[in-house]
mmCIF file of C-alpha atoms and ligand atoms in Angstrom:
data_model
loop_
_atom_site.group_PDB
_atom_site.id
_atom_site.type_symbol
_atom_site.label_atom_id
_atom_site.label_comp_id
_atom_site.label_asym_id
_atom_site.label_seq_id
_atom_site.Cartn_x
_atom_site.Cartn_y
_atom_site.Cartn_z
ATOM 1 C CA MET A 30 78.937 -168.144 129.046
ATOM 2 C CA ILE A 31 79.822 -171.590 130.312
ATOM 3 C CA PRO A 32 76.781 -173.844 129.836
ATOM 4 C CA THR A 33 75.174 -174.944 133.086
ATOM 5 C CA PRO A 34 75.029 -178.738 133.365
ATOM 6 C CA PRO A 35 71.788 -180.447 134.359
ATOM 7 C CA GLU A 36 71.444 -180.876 138.145
ATOM 8 C CA SER A 37 71.590 -184.650 137.771
ATOM 9 C CA THR A 38 75.063 -184.603 136.197
ATOM 10 C CA ARG A 39 77.730 -185.547 138.690
ATOM 11 C CA LEU A 40 80.615 -183.167 138.386
ATOM 12 C CA THR A 41 84.125 -183.842 139.591
ATOM 13 C CA PRO A 42 84.857 -182.511 143.086
ATOM 14 C CA VAL A 43 87.631 -179.941 142.806
ATOM 15 C CA THR A 44 89.969 -178.709 145.514
ATOM 16 C CA VAL A 45 91.755 -175.397 145.114
ATOM 17 C CA LEU A 46 94.886 -174.874 147.216
ATOM 18 C CA GLY A 47 95.771 -171.203 147.435
ATOM 19 C CA LEU A 48 93.426 -168.248 147.630
ATOM 20 C CA GLY A 49 95.385 -165.388 146.183
ATOM 21 C CA PRO A 50 93.600 -163.462 143.433
ATOM 22 C CA MET A 51 94.172 -166.315 140.967
ATOM 23 C CA GLY A 52 93.228 -169.143 143.338
ATOM 24 C CA ARG A 53 89.999 -167.304 144.189
ATOM 25 C CA ALA A 54 89.250 -166.768 140.486
ATOM 26 C CA LEU A 55 89.791 -170.475 139.787
ATOM 27 C CA ALA A 56 87.600 -171.563 142.704
ATOM 28 C CA SER A 57 84.922 -169.137 141.535
ATOM 29 C CA ALA A 58 85.037 -170.539 137.989
ATOM 30 C CA PHE A 59 84.680 -174.129 139.258
ATOM 31 C CA LEU A 60 81.728 -173.053 141.408
ATOM 32 C CA ASN A 61 80.120 -171.318 138.430
ATOM 33 C CA ALA A 62 80.457 -174.560 136.495
ATOM 34 C CA ARG A 63 78.671 -176.328 139.406
ATOM 35 C CA HIS A 64 81.620 -178.415 140.601
ATOM 36 C CA PRO A 65 81.697 -179.236 144.303
ATOM 37 C CA VAL A 66 84.590 -177.058 145.476
ATOM 38 C CA THR A 67 86.798 -177.328 148.552
ATOM 39 C CA ILE A 68 89.249 -174.543 149.294
ATOM 40 C CA TRP A 69 92.305 -174.147 151.490
ATOM 41 C CA ASN A 70 94.712 -171.303 152.093
ATOM 42 C CA ARG A 71 97.727 -171.078 154.414
ATOM 43 C CA THR A 72 96.379 -167.901 155.993
ATOM 44 C CA PRO A 73 92.710 -168.055 156.950
ATOM 45 C CA GLY A 74 90.223 -165.358 155.980
ATOM 46 C CA LYS A 75 91.076 -165.119 152.269
ATOM 47 C CA ALA A 76 88.020 -166.924 150.882
ATOM 48 C CA GLY A 77 85.935 -163.818 150.164
ATOM 49 C CA ASP A 78 82.397 -164.765 149.122
ATOM 50 C CA LEU A 79 83.355 -168.293 148.025
ATOM 51 C CA PRO A 80 81.915 -170.016 151.134
ATOM 52 C CA HIS A 81 78.574 -168.205 150.636
ATOM 53 C CA ARG A 82 78.540 -169.496 147.080
ATOM 54 C CA GLY A 83 78.998 -173.096 148.217
ATOM 55 C CA ALA A 84 82.735 -173.646 148.596
ATOM 56 C CA VAL A 85 83.758 -175.697 151.613
ATOM 57 C CA VAL A 86 86.640 -174.134 153.526
ATOM 58 C CA VAL A 87 88.973 -176.548 155.310
ATOM 59 C CA ASP A 88 91.849 -175.850 157.695
ATOM 60 C CA SER A 89 94.276 -178.581 156.702
ATOM 61 C CA VAL A 90 95.862 -179.370 153.356
ATOM 62 C CA GLN A 91 95.303 -183.030 154.018
ATOM 63 C CA ASP A 92 91.537 -182.545 154.400
ATOM 64 C CA ALA A 93 91.527 -180.387 151.296
ATOM 65 C CA VAL A 94 93.296 -183.011 149.199
ATOM 66 C CA ARG A 95 91.056 -185.747 150.582
ATOM 67 C CA ALA A 96 87.931 -183.834 149.490
ATOM 68 C CA GLY A 97 88.884 -183.420 145.836
ATOM 69 C CA GLU A 98 89.361 -185.659 142.838
ATOM 70 C CA VAL A 99 91.085 -182.898 140.926
ATOM 71 C CA ILE A 100 93.456 -180.864 143.101
ATOM 72 C CA VAL A 101 94.370 -177.489 141.633
ATOM 73 C CA VAL A 102 97.279 -175.746 143.311
ATOM 74 C CA CYS A 103 97.959 -172.082 142.630
ATOM 75 C CA LEU A 104 100.454 -170.501 145.014
ATOM 76 C CA ILE A 105 103.078 -167.807 144.744
ATOM 77 C CA ASP A 106 105.910 -170.137 143.665
ATOM 78 C CA TYR A 107 107.149 -173.734 143.708
ATOM 79 C CA ASP A 108 108.805 -173.327 147.117
ATOM 80 C CA ALA A 109 105.355 -172.623 148.496
ATOM 81 C CA VAL A 110 103.993 -175.670 146.657
ATOM 82 C CA TRP A 111 106.728 -177.868 148.149
ATOM 83 C CA ALA A 112 106.094 -176.444 151.607
ATOM 84 C CA THR A 113 102.398 -177.225 151.193
ATOM 85 C CA LEU A 114 102.510 -180.696 149.641
ATOM 86 C CA GLU A 115 105.807 -182.275 150.617
ATOM 87 C CA ASP A 116 104.760 -183.769 153.941
ATOM 88 C CA LEU A 117 101.399 -185.110 152.838
ATOM 89 C CA PRO A 118 100.907 -188.863 153.259
ATOM 90 C CA ALA A 119 101.958 -190.731 150.138
ATOM 91 C CA ASP A 120 98.579 -192.238 149.291
ATOM 92 C CA TRP A 121 96.738 -189.881 146.927
ATOM 93 C CA GLY A 122 94.421 -192.588 145.594
ATOM 94 C CA HIS A 123 93.153 -191.654 142.138
ATOM 95 C CA ARG A 124 93.420 -187.925 142.688
ATOM 96 C CA ARG A 125 94.890 -185.758 139.991
ATOM 97 C CA LEU A 126 97.138 -182.840 140.781
ATOM 98 C CA ILE A 127 97.224 -179.802 138.504
ATOM 99 C CA ASN A 128 99.836 -177.252 139.447
ATOM 100 C CA LEU A 129 99.002 -173.854 137.960
ATOM 101 C CA THR A 130 101.668 -172.038 139.967
ATOM 102 C CA SER A 131 104.087 -169.966 137.890
ATOM 103 C CA GLY A 132 107.593 -171.362 137.841
ATOM 104 C CA GLU A 133 110.507 -172.642 135.853
ATOM 105 C CA PRO A 134 110.600 -175.651 133.502
ATOM 106 C CA ALA A 135 113.117 -177.494 135.718
ATOM 107 C CA GLN A 136 110.872 -176.972 138.759
ATOM 108 C CA ALA A 137 107.890 -178.336 136.853
ATOM 109 C CA ARG A 138 109.830 -181.434 135.790
ATOM 110 C CA ARG A 139 111.046 -181.982 139.337
ATOM 111 C CA MET A 140 107.502 -181.673 140.688
ATOM 112 C CA SER A 141 106.307 -184.133 138.079
ATOM 113 C CA ARG A 142 108.971 -186.648 139.163
ATOM 114 C CA TRP A 143 107.948 -186.151 142.805
ATOM 115 C CA ALA A 144 104.307 -186.805 141.900
ATOM 116 C CA SER A 145 105.187 -189.799 139.788
ATOM 117 C CA ALA A 146 107.199 -191.345 142.646
ATOM 118 C CA ARG A 147 104.005 -191.186 144.723
ATOM 119 C CA GLY A 148 101.772 -192.500 141.986
ATOM 120 C CA VAL A 149 100.018 -189.128 141.694
ATOM 121 C CA ASP A 150 98.674 -188.184 138.264
ATOM 122 C CA TYR A 151 100.210 -184.802 137.554
ATOM 123 C CA LEU A 152 99.907 -181.969 135.084
ATOM 124 C CA ASP A 153 101.841 -178.767 135.213
ATOM 125 C CA GLY A 154 100.320 -175.578 133.927
ATOM 126 C CA ALA A 155 100.684 -171.891 133.300
ATOM 127 C CA ILE A 156 97.980 -169.261 133.300
ATOM 128 C CA LEU A 157 98.481 -166.665 130.601
ATOM 129 C CA THR A 158 95.670 -164.278 131.470
ATOM 130 C CA PRO A 159 94.881 -162.106 134.499
ATOM 131 C CA ALA A 160 92.572 -163.370 137.235
ATOM 132 C CA PRO A 161 89.428 -161.534 135.977
ATOM 133 C CA ALA A 162 89.677 -163.438 132.659
ATOM 134 C CA ILE A 163 89.354 -166.831 134.375
ATOM 135 C CA GLY A 164 85.958 -168.409 133.737
ATOM 136 C CA THR A 165 85.409 -166.172 130.700
ATOM 137 C CA PRO A 166 86.132 -166.791 127.002
ATOM 138 C CA ALA A 167 89.317 -164.737 127.427
ATOM 139 C CA GLY A 168 90.887 -167.223 129.879
ATOM 140 C CA ALA A 169 94.018 -168.954 128.592
ATOM 141 C CA VAL A 170 95.750 -171.836 130.334
ATOM 142 C CA LEU A 171 98.599 -174.041 129.129
ATOM 143 C CA LEU A 172 98.969 -177.588 130.452
ATOM 144 C CA SER A 173 101.738 -180.111 129.959
ATOM 145 C CA GLY A 174 102.400 -183.661 131.091
ATOM 146 C CA SER A 175 100.692 -186.979 130.549
ATOM 147 C CA LEU A 176 98.120 -186.945 127.749
ATOM 148 C CA ASP A 177 96.046 -189.540 129.636
ATOM 149 C CA VAL A 178 95.836 -187.255 132.656
ATOM 150 C CA TYR A 179 94.949 -184.337 130.422
ATOM 151 C CA GLU A 180 92.145 -186.315 128.795
ATOM 152 C CA ALA A 181 90.882 -187.235 132.252
ATOM 153 C CA VAL A 182 90.722 -183.623 133.509
ATOM 154 C CA ARG A 183 89.832 -181.914 130.239
ATOM 155 C CA GLU A 184 86.136 -181.528 130.971
ATOM 156 C CA THR A 185 86.775 -180.297 134.495
ATOM 157 C CA MET A 186 89.300 -177.751 133.251
ATOM 158 C CA ASP A 187 86.760 -176.404 130.742
ATOM 159 C CA ALA A 188 85.401 -174.472 133.714
ATOM 160 C CA VAL A 189 88.320 -172.043 133.554
ATOM 161 C CA GLY A 190 86.879 -170.864 130.226
ATOM 162 C CA GLY A 191 88.558 -169.685 127.065
ATOM 163 C CA THR A 192 91.301 -171.957 125.835
ATOM 164 C CA VAL A 193 93.005 -174.738 127.728
ATOM 165 C CA THR A 194 95.836 -176.074 125.601
ATOM 166 C CA HIS A 195 97.770 -179.289 126.181
ATOM 167 C CA LEU A 196 101.342 -178.867 124.957
ATOM 168 C CA GLY A 197 102.555 -182.434 125.171
ATOM 169 C CA GLU A 198 104.021 -185.004 127.523
ATOM 170 C CA ASP A 199 107.006 -182.979 128.779
ATOM 171 C CA PRO A 200 105.731 -181.472 132.051
ATOM 172 C CA GLY A 201 108.142 -178.549 131.666
ATOM 173 C CA GLN A 202 106.588 -177.209 128.448
ATOM 174 C CA ALA A 203 103.892 -175.019 130.014
ATOM 175 C CA SER A 204 106.481 -173.312 132.226
ATOM 176 C CA ALA A 205 108.840 -173.063 129.264
ATOM 177 C CA TYR A 206 106.251 -171.067 127.312
ATOM 178 C CA GLU A 207 105.423 -169.040 130.391
ATOM 179 C CA VAL A 208 109.018 -168.001 131.134
ATOM 180 C CA ALA A 209 109.646 -167.113 127.486
ATOM 181 C CA LEU A 210 106.490 -164.989 127.431
ATOM 182 C CA LEU A 211 107.384 -163.435 130.787
ATOM 183 C CA ASP A 212 110.756 -162.598 129.251
ATOM 184 C CA ILE A 213 108.944 -160.329 126.803
ATOM 185 C CA PHE A 214 106.781 -158.884 129.544
ATOM 186 C CA ALA A 215 109.618 -158.220 132.002
ATOM 187 C CA THR A 216 111.869 -156.499 129.494
ATOM 188 C CA SER A 217 108.944 -154.562 127.991
ATOM 189 C CA VAL A 218 107.861 -153.215 131.369
ATOM 190 C CA ASN A 219 111.441 -152.152 132.059
ATOM 191 C CA GLY A 220 111.653 -150.522 128.648
ATOM 192 C CA ILE A 221 108.371 -148.677 129.142
ATOM 193 C CA VAL A 222 109.191 -147.245 132.577
ATOM 194 C CA HIS A 223 112.672 -146.316 131.364
ATOM 195 C CA ALA A 224 111.198 -144.466 128.388
ATOM 196 C CA PHE A 225 108.803 -142.569 130.671
ATOM 197 C CA ALA A 226 111.733 -141.578 132.920
ATOM 198 C CA LEU A 227 113.716 -140.385 129.917
ATOM 199 C CA ALA A 228 110.758 -138.507 128.398
ATOM 200 C CA SER A 229 109.999 -136.902 131.745
ATOM 201 C CA ALA A 230 113.652 -135.815 132.166
ATOM 202 C CA GLU A 231 113.310 -134.091 128.798
ATOM 203 C CA GLY A 232 110.136 -132.314 129.947
ATOM 204 C CA ILE A 233 107.674 -134.405 127.915
ATOM 205 C CA GLU A 234 104.214 -134.848 129.484
ATOM 206 C CA PRO A 235 103.406 -138.518 130.173
ATOM 207 C CA GLU A 236 100.104 -138.439 128.264
ATOM 208 C CA ARG A 237 101.601 -136.792 125.200
ATOM 209 C CA PHE A 238 104.408 -139.337 125.234
ATOM 210 C CA ALA A 239 101.945 -142.226 125.667
ATOM 211 C CA ALA A 240 100.050 -141.159 122.552
ATOM 212 C CA LEU A 241 103.137 -141.883 120.436
ATOM 213 C CA ALA A 242 104.558 -144.715 122.574
ATOM 214 C CA THR A 243 101.503 -146.901 121.973
ATOM 215 C CA GLY A 244 102.429 -146.797 118.286
ATOM 216 C CA ILE A 245 105.643 -148.666 119.128
ATOM 217 C CA GLY A 246 103.568 -151.383 120.802
ATOM 218 C CA GLY A 247 101.538 -151.663 117.600
ATOM 219 C CA LEU A 248 104.661 -152.572 115.625
ATOM 220 C CA LEU A 249 105.430 -155.625 117.734
ATOM 221 C CA PRO A 250 102.984 -158.272 116.426
ATOM 222 C CA GLU A 251 104.295 -158.021 112.860
ATOM 223 C CA MET A 252 107.891 -157.937 114.101
ATOM 224 C CA ILE A 253 107.463 -161.008 116.323
ATOM 225 C CA THR A 254 105.928 -162.959 113.429
ATOM 226 C CA ARG A 255 108.700 -161.905 111.035
ATOM 227 C CA PHE A 256 111.424 -162.774 113.556
ATOM 228 C CA ALA A 257 109.930 -166.248 114.000
ATOM 229 C CA GLN A 258 110.117 -166.835 110.245
ATOM 230 C CA GLN A 259 113.715 -165.603 110.078
ATOM 231 C CA ILE A 260 114.836 -167.676 113.079
ATOM 232 C CA ARG A 261 113.155 -170.756 111.580
ATOM 233 C CA ALA A 262 114.938 -170.119 108.242
ATOM 234 C CA ASP A 263 118.199 -169.093 109.969
ATOM 235 C CA HIS A 264 118.253 -166.174 107.533
ATOM 236 C CA TYR A 265 118.328 -162.557 108.727
ATOM 237 C CA PRO A 266 118.063 -160.034 105.897
ATOM 238 C CA GLY A 267 119.022 -156.498 106.866
ATOM 239 C CA ASP A 268 116.731 -154.926 104.283
ATOM 240 C CA ARG A 269 114.518 -153.113 106.836
ATOM 241 C CA SER A 270 117.084 -152.255 109.482
ATOM 242 C CA THR A 271 120.424 -153.580 110.568
ATOM 243 C CA ILE A 272 122.251 -154.435 113.773
ATOM 244 C CA ALA A 273 124.748 -151.656 112.975
ATOM 245 C CA SER A 274 121.905 -149.163 112.808
ATOM 246 C CA ALA A 275 120.500 -150.431 116.121
ATOM 247 C CA ALA A 276 123.916 -149.831 117.704
ATOM 248 C CA SER A 277 123.670 -146.220 116.747
ATOM 249 C CA GLY A 278 120.071 -145.870 118.020
ATOM 250 C CA ILE A 279 120.690 -147.475 121.392
ATOM 251 C CA THR A 280 123.780 -145.286 121.887
ATOM 252 C CA HIS A 281 121.600 -142.153 121.622
ATOM 253 C CA VAL A 282 119.288 -143.526 124.292
ATOM 254 C CA ILE A 283 122.153 -144.491 126.628
ATOM 255 C CA ASN A 284 123.885 -141.133 126.240
ATOM 256 C CA THR A 285 120.718 -139.131 126.834
ATOM 257 C CA ALA A 286 119.689 -141.258 129.832
ATOM 258 C CA THR A 287 123.160 -141.014 131.340
ATOM 259 C CA SER A 288 123.215 -137.230 130.871
ATOM 260 C CA HIS A 289 120.093 -137.054 133.057
ATOM 261 C CA GLY A 290 121.501 -139.432 135.683
ATOM 262 C CA ILE A 291 119.025 -142.164 134.657
ATOM 263 C CA ASP A 292 120.153 -145.753 135.122
ATOM 264 C CA ALA A 293 121.067 -147.254 131.743
ATOM 265 C CA THR A 294 122.252 -150.680 132.904
ATOM 266 C CA MET A 295 119.676 -152.642 130.919
ATOM 267 C CA LEU A 296 120.480 -150.703 127.754
ATOM 268 C CA THR A 297 124.246 -151.048 128.124
ATOM 269 C CA ALA A 298 123.770 -154.795 128.548
ATOM 270 C CA ALA A 299 121.707 -154.862 125.337
ATOM 271 C CA LYS A 300 124.343 -152.765 123.600
ATOM 272 C CA GLY A 301 126.976 -155.281 124.710
ATOM 273 C CA VAL A 302 125.165 -157.989 122.721
ATOM 274 C CA ILE A 303 124.889 -155.693 119.699
ATOM 275 C CA ASN A 304 128.584 -154.833 119.897
ATOM 276 C CA ARG A 305 129.472 -158.507 120.020
ATOM 277 C CA ALA A 306 127.324 -159.157 116.956
ATOM 278 C CA ILE A 307 129.079 -156.404 115.037
ATOM 279 C CA ALA A 308 132.485 -157.669 116.149
ATOM 280 C CA ASP A 309 131.506 -161.122 114.872
ATOM 281 C CA GLY A 310 130.630 -159.676 111.462
ATOM 282 C CA TYR A 311 126.805 -159.543 111.686
ATOM 283 C CA GLY A 312 126.401 -155.733 111.569
ATOM 284 C CA SER A 313 124.637 -155.759 108.198
ATOM 285 C CA GLU A 314 122.073 -158.399 109.254
ATOM 286 C CA GLY A 315 118.621 -157.881 110.752
ATOM 287 C CA LEU A 316 117.920 -157.774 114.497
ATOM 288 C CA ALA A 317 116.470 -161.282 114.738
ATOM 289 C CA ARG A 318 120.055 -162.531 114.299
ATOM 290 C CA LEU A 319 120.730 -161.418 117.896
ATOM 291 C CA ALA A 320 118.677 -164.365 119.225
ATOM 292 C CA SER A 321 121.363 -166.733 118.013
ATOM 293 C CA LEU A 322 124.125 -164.716 119.691
ATOM 294 C CA LEU A 323 122.779 -164.583 123.235
ATOM 295 C CA HIS A 324 124.122 -167.917 124.408
ATOM 296 C CA LYS A 325 127.037 -167.189 126.709
ATOM 297 C CA GLY A 326 130.304 -167.771 125.008
ATOM 298 C CA GLY A 327 129.475 -167.400 121.404
ATOM 299 C CA THR A 328 127.541 -167.690 118.259
ATOM 300 C CA GLY A 329 125.291 -170.352 116.880
ATOM 301 C CA SER A 330 121.881 -170.867 115.429
ATOM 302 C CA THR A 331 118.702 -171.063 117.529
ATOM 303 C CA ALA A 332 116.905 -172.802 114.685
HETATM 304 N N1 NAP B 16 96.941 -162.917 139.591
HETATM 305 C C1 NAP B 16 97.043 -163.056 138.291
HETATM 306 O O1 NAP B 16 96.413 -162.330 137.527
HETATM 307 C C2 NAP B 16 97.917 -164.153 137.721
HETATM 308 C C3 NAP B 16 98.005 -164.299 136.314
HETATM 309 C C4 NAP B 16 98.759 -165.347 135.789
HETATM 310 C C5 NAP B 16 99.418 -166.225 136.636
HETATM 311 N N2 NAP B 16 99.316 -166.037 137.994
HETATM 312 C C6 NAP B 16 100.065 -166.986 138.847
HETATM 313 O O2 NAP B 16 99.176 -167.603 139.754
HETATM 314 C C7 NAP B 16 99.881 -167.902 140.966
HETATM 315 C C8 NAP B 16 99.078 -167.332 142.131
HETATM 316 O O3 NAP B 16 98.965 -165.931 141.941
HETATM 317 P P1 NAP B 16 97.992 -165.034 142.795
HETATM 318 O O4 NAP B 16 97.787 -163.787 142.026
HETATM 319 O O5 NAP B 16 96.801 -165.813 143.220
HETATM 320 O O6 NAP B 16 98.752 -164.635 144.125
HETATM 321 P P2 NAP B 16 100.249 -164.707 144.641
HETATM 322 O O7 NAP B 16 100.435 -163.475 145.456
HETATM 323 O O8 NAP B 16 101.220 -164.968 143.564
HETATM 324 O O9 NAP B 16 100.185 -165.975 145.624
HETATM 325 C C9 NAP B 16 99.410 -165.900 146.760
HETATM 326 C C10 NAP B 16 99.138 -167.291 147.279
HETATM 327 O O10 NAP B 16 100.367 -167.977 147.598
HETATM 328 C C11 NAP B 16 100.269 -168.432 148.966
HETATM 329 N N3 NAP B 16 101.571 -168.588 149.564
HETATM 330 C C12 NAP B 16 102.611 -167.728 149.537
HETATM 331 N N4 NAP B 16 103.665 -168.255 150.193
HETATM 332 C C13 NAP B 16 103.271 -169.479 150.671
HETATM 333 C C14 NAP B 16 103.911 -170.510 151.417
HETATM 334 N N5 NAP B 16 105.178 -170.406 151.785
HETATM 335 N N6 NAP B 16 103.179 -171.613 151.705
HETATM 336 C C15 NAP B 16 101.896 -171.744 151.299
HETATM 337 N N7 NAP B 16 101.237 -170.789 150.589
HETATM 338 C C16 NAP B 16 101.928 -169.686 150.256
HETATM 339 C C17 NAP B 16 99.435 -167.343 149.616
HETATM 340 O O11 NAP B 16 98.982 -167.777 150.855
HETATM 341 P P3 NAP B 16 98.818 -166.708 152.056
HETATM 342 O O12 NAP B 16 97.518 -166.017 151.802
HETATM 343 O O13 NAP B 16 98.831 -167.556 153.261
HETATM 344 O O14 NAP B 16 99.986 -165.769 151.977
HETATM 345 C C18 NAP B 16 98.339 -167.199 148.576
HETATM 346 O O15 NAP B 16 97.457 -168.278 148.606
HETATM 347 C C19 NAP B 16 101.266 -167.264 140.858
HETATM 348 O O16 NAP B 16 102.203 -168.250 140.524
HETATM 349 C C20 NAP B 16 101.092 -166.261 139.721
HETATM 350 O O17 NAP B 16 102.289 -166.022 139.015
HETATM 351 C C21 NAP B 16 98.590 -165.046 138.544
#
């Protein structure tokens, strides 16, 4: 539970731009923490119960920005953020802009430069947890950019619950973590649905398959930790399994998928990297070595 401040405490007025599931969750968390909250969304009618709980709905972005001291923007992507903020008058006064929209590190850095040119205090951020976790101890938000701005908004951002971590002065860092984590998520989801398609083509019931497939998920935390140590040390022992062995395993999957007419593009791409590693003489090393071989055009250490 987030402690309720005494009524007499003046809390920072917060504006939330964007009322998708995440924007609504953020606005709700700020309301729960007793902040005065103003909300705006491009399409009206998305505020749910927020107005009944005290949020002020405004029609124009300009009015929304004017009402807040901390402006939290959470839209579908950076193009939407540009479309929303670009034409605003240059004078933001002492307002602070926190962009929690998912994006790419280069977009975050560009947005930070845009803000800086207007004298707007800016932090970029990434939300690592689903909307229902916001405002609870499970919430996890990364922020990056000016430490001074972070210190200034720290208390306000406590409302989102859980952990709010400042990663440093480079505004692109939060997005950098986010894209790297999304990399795991995107490829995992593809791997999972592909495995279900393959299992189904072989007549395996989804639930029976799931019972064993979850065991694979359980192996990942230890593997991720071990890979980090090996990449840091630039040393990839093949004592547990080797790249050559992985080549054999992935070939069985590709052949079986192909025999059932199941798309194997992602796997053949992965096999291409493995083949390159073997051709370069790394077949007897462990799989973490592959991280250093993914850069287009050749080999080299990631450490
Ligand atoms: N939902 C989650 O659990 C979750 C978790 C982690 C991170 N995030 C990130 O949080 C951000 C928001 O996600 P979300 O789930 O709330 O919903 P979303 O579907 O990603 O975004 C919906 C919001 O974007 C607005 N929008 C779309 N195009 C726009 C444009 N051209 N101009 C202005 N506004 C535009 C929508 O306004 P309209 O209503 O007018 O279309 C709505 O407010 C995303 O970057 C997402 O990756 C979400």
